[in-house]
PDB file of C-alpha atoms in Angstrom:
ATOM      1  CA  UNK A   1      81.477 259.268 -21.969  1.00 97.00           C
ATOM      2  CA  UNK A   2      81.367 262.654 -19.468  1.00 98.00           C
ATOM      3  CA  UNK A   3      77.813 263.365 -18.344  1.00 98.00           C
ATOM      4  CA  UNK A   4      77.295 267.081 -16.917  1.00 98.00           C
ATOM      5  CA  UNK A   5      74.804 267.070 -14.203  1.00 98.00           C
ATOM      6  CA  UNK A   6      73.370 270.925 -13.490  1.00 98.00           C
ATOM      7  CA  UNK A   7      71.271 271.431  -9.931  1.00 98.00           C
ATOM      8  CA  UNK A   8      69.833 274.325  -9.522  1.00 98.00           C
ATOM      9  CA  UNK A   9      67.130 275.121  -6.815  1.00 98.00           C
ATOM     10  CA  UNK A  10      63.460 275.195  -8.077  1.00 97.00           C
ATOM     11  CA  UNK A  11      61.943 278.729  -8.608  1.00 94.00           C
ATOM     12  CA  UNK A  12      60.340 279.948  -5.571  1.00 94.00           C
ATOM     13  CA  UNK A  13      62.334 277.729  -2.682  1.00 96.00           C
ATOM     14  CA  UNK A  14      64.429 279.670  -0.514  1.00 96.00           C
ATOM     15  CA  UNK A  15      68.350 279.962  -1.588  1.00 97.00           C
ATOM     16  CA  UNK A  16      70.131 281.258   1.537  1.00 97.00           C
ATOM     17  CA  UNK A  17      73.189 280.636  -0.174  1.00 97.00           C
ATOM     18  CA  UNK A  18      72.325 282.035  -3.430  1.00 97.00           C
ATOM     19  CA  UNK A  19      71.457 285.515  -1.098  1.00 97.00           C
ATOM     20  CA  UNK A  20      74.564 285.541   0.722  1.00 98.00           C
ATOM     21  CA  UNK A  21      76.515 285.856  -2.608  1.00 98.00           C
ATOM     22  CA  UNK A  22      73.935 288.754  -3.857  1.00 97.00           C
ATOM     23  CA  UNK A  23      74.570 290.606  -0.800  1.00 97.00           C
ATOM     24  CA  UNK A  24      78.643 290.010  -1.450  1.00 97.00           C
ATOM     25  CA  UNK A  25      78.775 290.868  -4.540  1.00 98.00           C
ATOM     26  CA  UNK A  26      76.985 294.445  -3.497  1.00 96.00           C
ATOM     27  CA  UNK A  27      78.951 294.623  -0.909  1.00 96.00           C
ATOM     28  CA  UNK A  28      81.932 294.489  -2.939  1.00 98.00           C
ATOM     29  CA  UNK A  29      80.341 297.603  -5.090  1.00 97.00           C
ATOM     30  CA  UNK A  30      78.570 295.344  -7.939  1.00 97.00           C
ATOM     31  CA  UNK A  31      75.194 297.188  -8.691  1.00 94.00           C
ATOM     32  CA  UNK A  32      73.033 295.719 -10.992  1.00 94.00           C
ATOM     33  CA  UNK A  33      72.901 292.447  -9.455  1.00 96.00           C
ATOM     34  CA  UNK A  34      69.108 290.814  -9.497  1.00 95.00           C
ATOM     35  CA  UNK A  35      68.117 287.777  -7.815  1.00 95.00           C
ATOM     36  CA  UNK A  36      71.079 285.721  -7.690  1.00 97.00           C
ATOM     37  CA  UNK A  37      70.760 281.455  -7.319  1.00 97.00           C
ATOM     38  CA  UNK A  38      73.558 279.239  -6.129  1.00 98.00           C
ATOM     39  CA  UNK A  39      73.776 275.339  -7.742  1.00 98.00           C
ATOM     40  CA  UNK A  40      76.138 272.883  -8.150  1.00 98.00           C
ATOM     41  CA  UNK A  41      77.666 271.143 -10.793  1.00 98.00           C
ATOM     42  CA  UNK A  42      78.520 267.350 -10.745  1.00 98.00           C
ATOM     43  CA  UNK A  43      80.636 265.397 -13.610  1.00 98.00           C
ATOM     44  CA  UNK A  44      80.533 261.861 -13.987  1.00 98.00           C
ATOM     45  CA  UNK A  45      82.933 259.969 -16.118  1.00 98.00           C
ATOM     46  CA  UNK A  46      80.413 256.782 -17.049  1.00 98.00           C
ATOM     47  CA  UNK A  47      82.083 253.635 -19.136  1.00 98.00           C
ATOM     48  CA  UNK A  48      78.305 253.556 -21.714  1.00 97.00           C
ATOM     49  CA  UNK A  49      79.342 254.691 -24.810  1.00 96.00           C
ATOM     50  CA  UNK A  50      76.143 255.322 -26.245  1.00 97.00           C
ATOM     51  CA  UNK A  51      75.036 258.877 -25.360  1.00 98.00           C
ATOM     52  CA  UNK A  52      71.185 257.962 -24.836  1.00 98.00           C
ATOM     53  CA  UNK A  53      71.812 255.159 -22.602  1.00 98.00           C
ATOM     54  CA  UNK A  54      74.095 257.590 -21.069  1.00 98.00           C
ATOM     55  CA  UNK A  55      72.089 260.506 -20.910  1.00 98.00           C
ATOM     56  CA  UNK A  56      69.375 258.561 -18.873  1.00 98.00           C
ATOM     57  CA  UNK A  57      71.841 256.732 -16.664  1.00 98.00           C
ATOM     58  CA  UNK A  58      72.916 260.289 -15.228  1.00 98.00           C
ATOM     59  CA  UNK A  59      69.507 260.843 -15.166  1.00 98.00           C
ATOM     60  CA  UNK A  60      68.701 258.138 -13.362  1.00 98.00           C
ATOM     61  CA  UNK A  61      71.375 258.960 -10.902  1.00 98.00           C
ATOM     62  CA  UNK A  62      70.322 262.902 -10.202  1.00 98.00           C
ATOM     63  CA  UNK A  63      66.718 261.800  -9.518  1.00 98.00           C
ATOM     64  CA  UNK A  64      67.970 258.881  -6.990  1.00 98.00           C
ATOM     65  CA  UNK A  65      70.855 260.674  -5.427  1.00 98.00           C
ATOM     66  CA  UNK A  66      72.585 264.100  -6.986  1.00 98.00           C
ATOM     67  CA  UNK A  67      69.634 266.093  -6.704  1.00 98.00           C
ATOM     68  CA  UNK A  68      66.864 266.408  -4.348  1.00 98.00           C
ATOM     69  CA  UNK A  69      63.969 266.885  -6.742  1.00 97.00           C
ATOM     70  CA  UNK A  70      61.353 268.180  -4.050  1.00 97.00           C
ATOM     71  CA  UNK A  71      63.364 271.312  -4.074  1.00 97.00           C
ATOM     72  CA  UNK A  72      65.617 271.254  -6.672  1.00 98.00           C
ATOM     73  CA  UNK A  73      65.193 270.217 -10.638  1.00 98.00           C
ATOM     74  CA  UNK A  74      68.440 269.247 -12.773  1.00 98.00           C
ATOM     75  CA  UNK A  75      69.339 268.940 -16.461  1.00 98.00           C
ATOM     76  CA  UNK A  76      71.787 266.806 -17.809  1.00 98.00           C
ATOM     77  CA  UNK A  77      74.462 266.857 -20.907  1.00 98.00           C
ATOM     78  CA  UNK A  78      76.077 264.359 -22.125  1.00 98.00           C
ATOM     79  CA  UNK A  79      79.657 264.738 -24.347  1.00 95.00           C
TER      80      UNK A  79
END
């Protein structure tokens, strides 16, 4: 079963990267461009076949390792 793991930085904690990529993109003559946030997105190939016990085993992983959860919060799908 694939699990999707989604971490984004929480609302209100700084995002240097996410800025650097704002500034590109006007740099590079995009106007229009608001606030812009940079996360990352981690797959995981897991062996449970049954996509509860899946869903919270990715879970379980993003709260212990993927994400940092002081600063960031996550969401996970499962397929």
């Amino acid at each position: 079963m694939k699990a999707r793991v989604y971490v984004m930085p929480k609302a209100g904690v700084l995002d240097p990267q996410g800025k650097a990529i704002g500034h590109a993109l006007e740099g590079l003559g995009f106007a229009g461009v608001g606030e812009v946030r940079a996360g990352k997105v981690i797959e995981l190939d897991l062996a449970e076949t049954d996509p509860a016990k899946a869903k919270a085993l990715a879970e379980e992983m993003a709260r212990r390792l993927l994400a940092n959860t002081v600063i960031e919060s996550f969401r996970v799908e499962v397929a």
